[in-house]
GROMACS .gro file of C-alpha atoms in nm:
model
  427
    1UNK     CA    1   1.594   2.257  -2.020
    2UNK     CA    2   1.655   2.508  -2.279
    3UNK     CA    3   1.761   2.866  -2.176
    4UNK     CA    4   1.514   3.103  -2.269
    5UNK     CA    5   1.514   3.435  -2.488
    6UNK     CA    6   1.636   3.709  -2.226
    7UNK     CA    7   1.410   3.963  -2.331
    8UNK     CA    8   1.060   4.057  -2.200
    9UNK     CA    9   0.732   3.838  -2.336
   10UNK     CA   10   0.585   4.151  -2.426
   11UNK     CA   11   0.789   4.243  -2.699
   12UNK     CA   12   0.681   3.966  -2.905
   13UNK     CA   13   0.320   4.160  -2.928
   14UNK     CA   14   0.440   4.558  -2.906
   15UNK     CA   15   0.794   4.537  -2.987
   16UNK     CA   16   1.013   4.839  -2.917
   17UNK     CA   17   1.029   5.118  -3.168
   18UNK     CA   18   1.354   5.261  -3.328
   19UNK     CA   19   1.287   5.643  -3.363
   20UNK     CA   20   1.502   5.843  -3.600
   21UNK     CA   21   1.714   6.122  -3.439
   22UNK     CA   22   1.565   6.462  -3.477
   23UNK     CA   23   1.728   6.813  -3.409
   24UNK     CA   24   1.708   6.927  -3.065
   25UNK     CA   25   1.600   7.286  -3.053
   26UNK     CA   26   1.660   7.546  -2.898
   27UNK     CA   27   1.339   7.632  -2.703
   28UNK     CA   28   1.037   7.443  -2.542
   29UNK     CA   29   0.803   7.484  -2.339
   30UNK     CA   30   0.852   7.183  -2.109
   31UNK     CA   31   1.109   6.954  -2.154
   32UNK     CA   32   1.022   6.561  -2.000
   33UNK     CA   33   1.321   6.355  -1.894
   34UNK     CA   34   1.196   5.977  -1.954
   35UNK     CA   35   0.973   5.823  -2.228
   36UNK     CA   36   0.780   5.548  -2.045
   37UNK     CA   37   0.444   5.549  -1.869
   38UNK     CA   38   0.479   5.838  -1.647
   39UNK     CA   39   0.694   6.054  -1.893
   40UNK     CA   40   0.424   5.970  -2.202
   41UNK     CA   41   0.147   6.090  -1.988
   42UNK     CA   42   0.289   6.385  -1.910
   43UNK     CA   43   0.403   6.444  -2.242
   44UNK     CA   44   0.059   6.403  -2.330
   45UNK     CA   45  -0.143   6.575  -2.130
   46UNK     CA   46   0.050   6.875  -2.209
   47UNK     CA   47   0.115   6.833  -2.583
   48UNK     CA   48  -0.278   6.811  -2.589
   49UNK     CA   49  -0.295   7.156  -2.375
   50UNK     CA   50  -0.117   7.344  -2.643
   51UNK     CA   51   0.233   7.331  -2.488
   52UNK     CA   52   0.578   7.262  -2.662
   53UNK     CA   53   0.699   6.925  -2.517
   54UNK     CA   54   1.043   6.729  -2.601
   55UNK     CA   55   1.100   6.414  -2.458
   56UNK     CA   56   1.426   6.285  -2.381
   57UNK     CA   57   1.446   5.890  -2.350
   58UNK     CA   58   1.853   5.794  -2.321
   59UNK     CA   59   1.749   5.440  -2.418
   60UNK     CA   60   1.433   5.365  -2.667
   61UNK     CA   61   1.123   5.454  -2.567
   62UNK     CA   62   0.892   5.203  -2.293
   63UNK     CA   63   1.271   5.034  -2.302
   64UNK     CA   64   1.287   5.009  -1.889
   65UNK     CA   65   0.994   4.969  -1.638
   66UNK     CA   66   0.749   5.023  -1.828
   67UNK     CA   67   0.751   4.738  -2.099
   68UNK     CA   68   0.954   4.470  -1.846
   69UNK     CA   69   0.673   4.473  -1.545
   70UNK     CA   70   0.412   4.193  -1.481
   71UNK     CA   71   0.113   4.389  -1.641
   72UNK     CA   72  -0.100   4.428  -1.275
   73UNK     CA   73  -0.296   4.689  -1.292
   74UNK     CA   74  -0.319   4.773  -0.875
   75UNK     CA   75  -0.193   5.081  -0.762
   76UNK     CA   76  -0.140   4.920  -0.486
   77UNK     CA   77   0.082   5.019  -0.144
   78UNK     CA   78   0.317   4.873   0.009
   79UNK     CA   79   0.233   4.993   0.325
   80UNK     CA   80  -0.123   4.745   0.448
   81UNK     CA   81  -0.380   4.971   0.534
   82UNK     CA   82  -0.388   4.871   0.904
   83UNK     CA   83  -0.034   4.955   0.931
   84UNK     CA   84  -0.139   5.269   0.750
   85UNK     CA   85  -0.420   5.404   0.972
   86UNK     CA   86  -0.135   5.307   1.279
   87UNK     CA   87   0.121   5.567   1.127
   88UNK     CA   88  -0.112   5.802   0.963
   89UNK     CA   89  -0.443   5.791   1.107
   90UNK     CA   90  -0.768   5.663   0.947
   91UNK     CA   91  -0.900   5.945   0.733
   92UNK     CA   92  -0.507   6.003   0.536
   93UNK     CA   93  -0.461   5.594   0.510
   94UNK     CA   94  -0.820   5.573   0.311
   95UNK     CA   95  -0.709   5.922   0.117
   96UNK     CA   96  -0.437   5.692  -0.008
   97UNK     CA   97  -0.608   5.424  -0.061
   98UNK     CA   98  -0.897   5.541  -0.229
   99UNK     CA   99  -0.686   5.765  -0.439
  100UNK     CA  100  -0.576   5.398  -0.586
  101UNK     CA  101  -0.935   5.338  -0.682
  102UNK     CA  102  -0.933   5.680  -0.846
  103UNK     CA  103  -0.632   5.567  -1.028
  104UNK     CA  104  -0.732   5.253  -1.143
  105UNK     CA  105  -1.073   5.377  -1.271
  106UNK     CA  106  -0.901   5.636  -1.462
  107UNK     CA  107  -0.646   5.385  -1.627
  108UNK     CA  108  -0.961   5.208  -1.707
  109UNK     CA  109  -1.124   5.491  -1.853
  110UNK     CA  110  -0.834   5.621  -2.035
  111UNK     CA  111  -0.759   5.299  -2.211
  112UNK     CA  112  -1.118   5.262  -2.318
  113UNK     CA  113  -1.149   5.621  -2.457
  114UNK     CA  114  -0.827   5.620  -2.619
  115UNK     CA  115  -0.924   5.276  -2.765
  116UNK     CA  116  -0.589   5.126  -2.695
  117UNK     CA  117  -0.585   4.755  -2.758
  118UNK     CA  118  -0.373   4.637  -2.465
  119UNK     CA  119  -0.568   4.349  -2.334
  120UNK     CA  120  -0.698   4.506  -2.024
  121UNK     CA  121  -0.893   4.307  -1.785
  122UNK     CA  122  -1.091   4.355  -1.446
  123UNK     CA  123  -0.957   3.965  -1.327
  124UNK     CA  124  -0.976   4.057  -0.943
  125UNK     CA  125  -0.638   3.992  -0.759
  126UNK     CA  126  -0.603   3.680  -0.516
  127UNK     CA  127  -0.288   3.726  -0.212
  128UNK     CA  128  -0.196   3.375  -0.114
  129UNK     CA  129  -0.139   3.342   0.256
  130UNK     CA  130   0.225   3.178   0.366
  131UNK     CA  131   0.161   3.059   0.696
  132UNK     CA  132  -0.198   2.966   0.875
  133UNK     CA  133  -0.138   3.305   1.099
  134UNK     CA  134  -0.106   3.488   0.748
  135UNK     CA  135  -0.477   3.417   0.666
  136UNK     CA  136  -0.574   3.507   0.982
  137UNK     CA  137  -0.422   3.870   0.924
  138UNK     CA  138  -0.523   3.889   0.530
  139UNK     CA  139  -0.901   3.821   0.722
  140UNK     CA  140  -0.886   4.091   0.899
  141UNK     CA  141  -0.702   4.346   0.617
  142UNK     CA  142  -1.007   4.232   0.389
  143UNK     CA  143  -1.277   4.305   0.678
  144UNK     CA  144  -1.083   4.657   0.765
  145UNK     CA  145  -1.093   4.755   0.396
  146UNK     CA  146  -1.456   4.659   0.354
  147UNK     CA  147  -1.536   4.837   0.596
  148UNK     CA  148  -1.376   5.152   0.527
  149UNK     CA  149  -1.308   5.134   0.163
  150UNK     CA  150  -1.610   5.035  -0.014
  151UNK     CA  151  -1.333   4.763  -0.176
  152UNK     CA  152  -1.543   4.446  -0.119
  153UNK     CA  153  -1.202   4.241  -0.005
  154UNK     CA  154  -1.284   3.911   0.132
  155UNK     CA  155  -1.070   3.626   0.279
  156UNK     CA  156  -1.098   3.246   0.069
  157UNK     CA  157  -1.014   2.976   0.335
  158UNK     CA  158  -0.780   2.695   0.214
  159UNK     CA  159  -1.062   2.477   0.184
  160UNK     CA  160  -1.185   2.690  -0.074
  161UNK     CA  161  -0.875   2.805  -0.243
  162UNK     CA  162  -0.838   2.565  -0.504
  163UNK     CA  163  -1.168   2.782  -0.672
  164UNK     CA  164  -0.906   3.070  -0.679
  165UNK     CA  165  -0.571   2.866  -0.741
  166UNK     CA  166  -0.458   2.529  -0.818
  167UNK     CA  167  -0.192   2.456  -0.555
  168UNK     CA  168  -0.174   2.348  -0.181
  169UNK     CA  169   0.091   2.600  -0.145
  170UNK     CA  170  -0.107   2.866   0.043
  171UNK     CA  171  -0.326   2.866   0.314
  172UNK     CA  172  -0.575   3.034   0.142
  173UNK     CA  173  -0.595   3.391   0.093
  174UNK     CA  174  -0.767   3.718   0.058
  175UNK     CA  175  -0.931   3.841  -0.306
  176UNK     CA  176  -0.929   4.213  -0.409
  177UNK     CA  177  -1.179   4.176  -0.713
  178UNK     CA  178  -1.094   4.585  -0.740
  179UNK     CA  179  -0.765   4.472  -0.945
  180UNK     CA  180  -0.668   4.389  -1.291
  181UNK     CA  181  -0.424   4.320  -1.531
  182UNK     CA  182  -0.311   4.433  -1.865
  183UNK     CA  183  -0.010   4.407  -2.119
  184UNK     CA  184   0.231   4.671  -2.076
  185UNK     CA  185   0.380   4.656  -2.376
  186UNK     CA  186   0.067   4.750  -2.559
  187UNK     CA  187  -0.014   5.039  -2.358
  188UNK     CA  188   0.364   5.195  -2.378
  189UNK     CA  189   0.310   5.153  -2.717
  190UNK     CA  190  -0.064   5.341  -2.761
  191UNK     CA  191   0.061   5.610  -2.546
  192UNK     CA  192   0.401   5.649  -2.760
  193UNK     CA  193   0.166   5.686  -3.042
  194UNK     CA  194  -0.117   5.934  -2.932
  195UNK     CA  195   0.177   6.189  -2.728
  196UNK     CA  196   0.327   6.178  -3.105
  197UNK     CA  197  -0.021   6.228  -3.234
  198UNK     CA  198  -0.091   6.559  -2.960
  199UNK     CA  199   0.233   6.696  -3.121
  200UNK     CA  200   0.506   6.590  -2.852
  201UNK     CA  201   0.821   6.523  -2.973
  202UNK     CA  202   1.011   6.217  -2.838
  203UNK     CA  203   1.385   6.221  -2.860
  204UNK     CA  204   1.532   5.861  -2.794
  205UNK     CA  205   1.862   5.717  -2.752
  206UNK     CA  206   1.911   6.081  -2.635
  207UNK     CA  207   2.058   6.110  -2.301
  208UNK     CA  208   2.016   6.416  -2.039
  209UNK     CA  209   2.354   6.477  -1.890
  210UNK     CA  210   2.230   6.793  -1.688
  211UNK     CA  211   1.983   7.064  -1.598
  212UNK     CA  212   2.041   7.398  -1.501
  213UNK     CA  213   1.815   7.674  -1.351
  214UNK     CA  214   1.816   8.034  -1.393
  215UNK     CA  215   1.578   8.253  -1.289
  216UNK     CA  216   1.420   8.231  -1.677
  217UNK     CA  217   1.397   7.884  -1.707
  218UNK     CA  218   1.616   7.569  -1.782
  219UNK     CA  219   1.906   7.533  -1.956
  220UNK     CA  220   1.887   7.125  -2.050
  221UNK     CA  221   2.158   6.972  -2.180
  222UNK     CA  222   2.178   6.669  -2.380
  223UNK     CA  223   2.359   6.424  -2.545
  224UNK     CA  224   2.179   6.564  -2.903
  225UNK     CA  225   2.250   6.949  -2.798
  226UNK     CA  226   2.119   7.225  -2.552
  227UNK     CA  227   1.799   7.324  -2.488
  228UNK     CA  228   1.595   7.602  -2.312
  229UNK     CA  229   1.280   7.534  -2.136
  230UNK     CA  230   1.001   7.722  -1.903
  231UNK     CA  231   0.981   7.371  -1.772
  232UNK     CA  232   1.121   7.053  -1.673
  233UNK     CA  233   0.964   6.721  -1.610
  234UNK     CA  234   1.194   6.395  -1.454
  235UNK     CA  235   0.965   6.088  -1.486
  236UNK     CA  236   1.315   5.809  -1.509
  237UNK     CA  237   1.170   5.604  -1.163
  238UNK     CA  238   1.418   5.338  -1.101
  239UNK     CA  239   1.624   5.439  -1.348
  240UNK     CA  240   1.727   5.758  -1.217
  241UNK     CA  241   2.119   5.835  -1.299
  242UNK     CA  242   2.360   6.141  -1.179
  243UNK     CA  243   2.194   6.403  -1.456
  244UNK     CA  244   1.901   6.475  -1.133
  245UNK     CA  245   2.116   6.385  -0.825
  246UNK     CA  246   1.864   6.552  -0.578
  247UNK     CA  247   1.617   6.275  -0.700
  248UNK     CA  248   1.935   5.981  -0.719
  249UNK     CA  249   1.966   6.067  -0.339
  250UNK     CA  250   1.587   5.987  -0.295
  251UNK     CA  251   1.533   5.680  -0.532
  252UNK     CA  252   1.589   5.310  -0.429
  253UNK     CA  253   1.675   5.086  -0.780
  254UNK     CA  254   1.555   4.757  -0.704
  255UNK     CA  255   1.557   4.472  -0.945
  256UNK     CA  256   1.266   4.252  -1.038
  257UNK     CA  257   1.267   3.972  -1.200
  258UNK     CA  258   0.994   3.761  -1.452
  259UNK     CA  259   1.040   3.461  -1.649
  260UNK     CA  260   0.726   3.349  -1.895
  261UNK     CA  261   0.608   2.950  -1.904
  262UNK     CA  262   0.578   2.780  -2.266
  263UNK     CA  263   0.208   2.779  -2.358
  264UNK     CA  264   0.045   2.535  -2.142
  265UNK     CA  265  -0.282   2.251  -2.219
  266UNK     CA  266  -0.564   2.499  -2.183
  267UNK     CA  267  -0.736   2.198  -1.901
  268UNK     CA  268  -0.402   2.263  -1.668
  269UNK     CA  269  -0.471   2.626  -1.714
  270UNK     CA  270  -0.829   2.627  -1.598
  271UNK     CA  271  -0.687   2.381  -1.319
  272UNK     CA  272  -0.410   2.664  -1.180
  273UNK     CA  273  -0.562   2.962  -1.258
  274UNK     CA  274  -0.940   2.919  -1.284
  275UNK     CA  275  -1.037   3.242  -1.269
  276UNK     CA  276  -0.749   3.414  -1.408
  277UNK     CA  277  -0.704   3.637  -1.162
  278UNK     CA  278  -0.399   3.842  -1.054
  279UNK     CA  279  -0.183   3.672  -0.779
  280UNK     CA  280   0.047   3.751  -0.521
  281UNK     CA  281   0.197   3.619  -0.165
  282UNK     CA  282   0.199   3.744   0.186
  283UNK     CA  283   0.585   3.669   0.226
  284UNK     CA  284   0.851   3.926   0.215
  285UNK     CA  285   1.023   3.847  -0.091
  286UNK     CA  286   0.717   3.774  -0.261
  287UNK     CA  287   0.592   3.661  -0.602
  288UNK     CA  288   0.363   3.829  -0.854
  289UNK     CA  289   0.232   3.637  -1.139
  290UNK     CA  290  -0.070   3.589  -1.382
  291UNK     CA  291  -0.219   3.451  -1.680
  292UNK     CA  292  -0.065   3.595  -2.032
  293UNK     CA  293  -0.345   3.825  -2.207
  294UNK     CA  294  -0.451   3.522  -2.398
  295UNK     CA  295  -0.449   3.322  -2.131
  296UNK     CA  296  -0.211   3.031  -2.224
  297UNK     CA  297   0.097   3.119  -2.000
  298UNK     CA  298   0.177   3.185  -1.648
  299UNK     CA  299   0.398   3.530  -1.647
  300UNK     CA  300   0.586   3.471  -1.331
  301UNK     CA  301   0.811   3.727  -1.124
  302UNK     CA  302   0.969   3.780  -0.789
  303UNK     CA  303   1.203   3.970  -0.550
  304UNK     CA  304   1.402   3.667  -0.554
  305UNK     CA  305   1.693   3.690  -0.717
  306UNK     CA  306   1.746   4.043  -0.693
  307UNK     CA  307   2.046   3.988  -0.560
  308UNK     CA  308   2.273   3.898  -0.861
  309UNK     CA  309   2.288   4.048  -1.212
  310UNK     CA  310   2.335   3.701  -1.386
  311UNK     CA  311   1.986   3.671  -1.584
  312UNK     CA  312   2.080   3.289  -1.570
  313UNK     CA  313   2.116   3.244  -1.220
  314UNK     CA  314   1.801   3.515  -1.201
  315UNK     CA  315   1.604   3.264  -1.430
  316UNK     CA  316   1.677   2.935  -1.231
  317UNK     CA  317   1.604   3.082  -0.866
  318UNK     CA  318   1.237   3.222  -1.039
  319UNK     CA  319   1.208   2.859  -1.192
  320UNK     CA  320   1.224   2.680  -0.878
  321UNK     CA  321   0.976   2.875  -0.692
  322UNK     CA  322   0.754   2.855  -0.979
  323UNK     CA  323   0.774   2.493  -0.967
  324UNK     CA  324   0.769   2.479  -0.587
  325UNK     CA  325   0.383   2.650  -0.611
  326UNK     CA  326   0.299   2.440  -0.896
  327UNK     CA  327   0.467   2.120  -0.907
  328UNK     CA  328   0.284   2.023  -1.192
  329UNK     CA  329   0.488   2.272  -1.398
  330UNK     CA  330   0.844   2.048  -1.379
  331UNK     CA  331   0.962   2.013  -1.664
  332UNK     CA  332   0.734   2.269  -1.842
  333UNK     CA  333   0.997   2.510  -2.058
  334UNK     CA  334   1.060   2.856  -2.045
  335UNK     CA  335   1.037   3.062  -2.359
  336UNK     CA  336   1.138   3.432  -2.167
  337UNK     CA  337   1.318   3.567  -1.900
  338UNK     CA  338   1.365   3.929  -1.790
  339UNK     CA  339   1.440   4.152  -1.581
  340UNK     CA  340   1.445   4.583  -1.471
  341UNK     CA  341   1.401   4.808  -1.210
  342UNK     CA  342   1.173   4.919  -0.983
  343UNK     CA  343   1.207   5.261  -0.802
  344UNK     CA  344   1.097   5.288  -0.412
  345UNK     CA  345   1.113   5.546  -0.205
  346UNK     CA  346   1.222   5.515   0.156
  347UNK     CA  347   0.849   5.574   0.319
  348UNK     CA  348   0.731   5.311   0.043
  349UNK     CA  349   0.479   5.647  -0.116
  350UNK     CA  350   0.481   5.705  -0.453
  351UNK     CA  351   0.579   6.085  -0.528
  352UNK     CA  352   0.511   6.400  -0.699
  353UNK     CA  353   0.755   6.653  -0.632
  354UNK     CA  354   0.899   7.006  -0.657
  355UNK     CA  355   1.243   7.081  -0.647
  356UNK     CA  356   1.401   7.386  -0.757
  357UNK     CA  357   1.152   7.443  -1.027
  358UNK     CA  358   1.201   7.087  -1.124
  359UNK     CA  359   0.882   6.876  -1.127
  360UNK     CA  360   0.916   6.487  -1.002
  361UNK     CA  361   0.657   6.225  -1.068
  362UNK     CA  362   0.837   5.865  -0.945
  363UNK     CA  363   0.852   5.623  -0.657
  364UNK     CA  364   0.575   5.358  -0.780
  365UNK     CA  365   0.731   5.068  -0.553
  366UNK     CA  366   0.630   4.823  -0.797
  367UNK     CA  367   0.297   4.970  -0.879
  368UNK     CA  368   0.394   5.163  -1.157
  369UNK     CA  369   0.118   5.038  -1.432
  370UNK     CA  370  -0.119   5.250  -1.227
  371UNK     CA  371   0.076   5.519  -1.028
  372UNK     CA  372   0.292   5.604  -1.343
  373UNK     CA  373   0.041   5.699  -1.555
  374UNK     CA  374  -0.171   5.876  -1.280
  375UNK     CA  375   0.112   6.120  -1.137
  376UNK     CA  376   0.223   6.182  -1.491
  377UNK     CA  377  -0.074   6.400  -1.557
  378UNK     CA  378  -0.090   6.519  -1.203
  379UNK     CA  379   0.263   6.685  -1.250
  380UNK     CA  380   0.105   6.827  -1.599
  381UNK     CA  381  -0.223   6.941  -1.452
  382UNK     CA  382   0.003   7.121  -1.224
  383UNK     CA  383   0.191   7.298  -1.449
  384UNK     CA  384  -0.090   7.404  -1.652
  385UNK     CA  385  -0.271   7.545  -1.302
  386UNK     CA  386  -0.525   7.267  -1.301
  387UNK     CA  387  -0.752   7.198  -1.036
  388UNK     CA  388  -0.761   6.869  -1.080
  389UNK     CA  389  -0.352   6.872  -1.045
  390UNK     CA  390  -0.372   6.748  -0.650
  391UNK     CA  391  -0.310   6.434  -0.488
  392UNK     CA  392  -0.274   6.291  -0.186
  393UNK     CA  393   0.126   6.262  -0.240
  394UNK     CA  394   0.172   6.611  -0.237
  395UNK     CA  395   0.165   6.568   0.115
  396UNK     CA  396   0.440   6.365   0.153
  397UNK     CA  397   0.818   6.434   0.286
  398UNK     CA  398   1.048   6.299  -0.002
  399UNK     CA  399   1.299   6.121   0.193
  400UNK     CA  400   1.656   6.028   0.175
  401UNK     CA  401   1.901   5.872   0.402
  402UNK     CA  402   2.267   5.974   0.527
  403UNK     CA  403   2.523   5.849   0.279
  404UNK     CA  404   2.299   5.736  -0.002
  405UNK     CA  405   2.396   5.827  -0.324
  406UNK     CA  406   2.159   5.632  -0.599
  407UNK     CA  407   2.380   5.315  -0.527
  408UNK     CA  408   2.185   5.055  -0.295
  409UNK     CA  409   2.498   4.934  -0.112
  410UNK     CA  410   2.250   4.809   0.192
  411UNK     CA  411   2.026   4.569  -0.013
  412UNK     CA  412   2.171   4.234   0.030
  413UNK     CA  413   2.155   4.305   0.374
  414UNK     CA  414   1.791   4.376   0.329
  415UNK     CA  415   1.778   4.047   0.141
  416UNK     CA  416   1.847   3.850   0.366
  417UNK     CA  417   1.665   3.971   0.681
  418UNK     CA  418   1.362   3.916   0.438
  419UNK     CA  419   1.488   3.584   0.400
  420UNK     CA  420   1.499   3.540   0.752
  421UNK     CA  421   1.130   3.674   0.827
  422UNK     CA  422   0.992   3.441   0.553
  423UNK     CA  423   1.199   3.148   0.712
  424UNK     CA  424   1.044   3.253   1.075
  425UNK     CA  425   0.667   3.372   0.929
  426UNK     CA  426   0.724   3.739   0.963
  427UNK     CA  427   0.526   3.956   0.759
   0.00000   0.00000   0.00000
């Protein structure tokens, strides 16, 4: 089989942008470590409130997360909501939750009023069930969030499955028809242009190598020069470095991993994916995959493999599960295969933060096409004194653990007791 192009699918569409270097100055009124989706819509919001904004991207901008995910639009949690309403109680677990639905609409709305061209789509989301005991419990997740969630979850039996999914892999599954999907590249890309647009100034291949408070302000300094600023902003996610240790302490890099089929006979496509929905798995080290925007492809990613750096060996472990769902698909080539990181947080919560005058908005755990964007302009709204600034996060501790330092020493360990539960049916 050939070896594919190692670079994300989506950069064929909305490739990334080489922006010239610019002076740093001296002053600003909020400076915004990070140019992707929750940087940009901080950037934004504030640029179009009158403020002074410089973003600081050390790479090009939409260069990590936010143009190398899968494109599904779920906010989602990675906490279920029964487990939820166990460790929180009912009325904080649907807070939560419905503060996804909040999210989503507003991506929705935002895209639509900005007029950004990025393919998005209300598909619905189908969860494939591993084992027969794993239907049983997505059943009863879809029935709790019905009932409490206004959500309209309900369970497909594997009799019925092949109307959602072309495989006997699963034994059926549960369908969120809340959920959709988008390309990511295409909405870094119209949210590059309108924070330019509101007046924000993006500095790229600029890194931040510190930040220093006084009781004036910030003292910033970059790779470009020093700057001074009322405010700062860190919106880097899984790509946190040493610049914000309080935050490296606090932020779990995971890698995830996609590869991107060759296009495919349209008939085969409305065989596997008939309704083009959003997919994922009840299994540990799951898999998240989709149609491409124009619904030719299947853009296919996974846990697996996180624990190597060799995009090769990353590319055939994501190639054999894909073909292991779909056996139809051996043989079928690979034109792209990627990969980037996710940032979690040890409670699995996103989080907006304050920190010695520094504002936080990270921790998407894989849900970043929603939560990014969303806590972006919460963090903004709050420094402008907006009402609308809270959320149901600022509730929540920001964690760390003893010895951490930014460096996930413990995660092949994690690995493979997730390999273990998956072997044994543990969800």
């Amino acid at each position: 089989m050939p070896i594919p192009a190692f670079r994300p699918y989506w950069w064929e569409t909305a490739p990334l942008v080489e922006l010239p270097k610019q002076p740093v100055p001296e002053l600003a009124d909020t400076v915004v470590v990070g140019a992707g989706f929750a940087g940009l819509s901080a950037a934004l919001t504030l640029a179009r409130a009158g403020r002074t904004v410089l973003v600081f991207e050390k790479d090009r901008p939409g260069e990590g997360a936010s143009s190398r995910n899968g494109g599904i639009a779920s906010g989602n949690i990675k906490i279920r909501f029964s487990k939820m309403i166990e460790r929180f109680g009912l009325a904080r677990a649907k807070a939560i939750y419905e503060e996804g639905k909040h999210a989503r609409l507003d991506l929705a709305r935002f895209v639509k009023e900005e007029d950004i061209d990025c393919c998005f789509v209300a598909s619905g989301h189908f969860t494939g069930a591993m084992r027969p005991a794993h239907y049983e419990f997505l059943a009863r997740e879809a029935a709790l969030m019905s009932k409490h969630l206004d959500f309209e979850a309900y369970a497909v039996p594997r009799s019925e499955q092949h109307s959602e999914i072309g495989t006997d892999f699963y034994y059926g599954g549960m369908v969120r028809p809340d959920i959709g999907g988008l390309h990511p590249g295409l909405l870094h890309t119209g949210m590059l242009e309108r924070a330019q647009a509101a007046g924000a100034t993006i500095h790229a291949r600029t890194s931040v190598d510190g930040v220093h408070r006084d009781r004036d302000g910030f003292d910033v300094h970059t790779a470009d020069g020093r700057v001074r600023a009322r405010h700062v902003i860190v919106a880097t996610n899984g790509y946190t470095g040493s610049a914000t240790p309080w935050l490296q302490r606090r932020i779990v890099p995971i890698p995830s991993q996609i590869i991107t089929t060759e296009p495919l006979d349209p008939a085969l496509m409305d065989r596997l994916m008939p309704k083009r929905r959003m997919i994922g798995e009840s299994r540990n080290l799951y898999h998240y995959y989709r149609p491409s925007p124009d619904g030719t492809r299947i853009v296919f990613g996974g846990r697996r493999g996180a624990e190597t750096d060799d995009p090769k060996a990353k590319f055939r472990q994501l190639y054999r599960d894909l073909v292991e769902i779909f056996p139809e698909l051996d043989g079928v080539s690979v034109t792209h295969s990627w990969w980037g990181y996710t940032g979690y947080t040890f409670d699995y919560l996103p989080k907006v933060a304050v920190h010695e005058g520094i504002y936080y908005a990270t921790g998407f755990c894989g849900s970043g096409v929603v939560w990014a964007r969303w806590l972006g302009q919460k963090v903004a709204l709050r420094i402008l004194g907006d009402a609308e600034a809270e959320t149901v996060f600022d509730e929540a501790p920001f964690q760390t653990r003893p010895l951490y330092r930014g460096r996930p020493w413990f995660l092949p360990a994690i690995i493979g007791w997730y390999r273990i539960k998956d072997r044994c049916g543990i969800t």
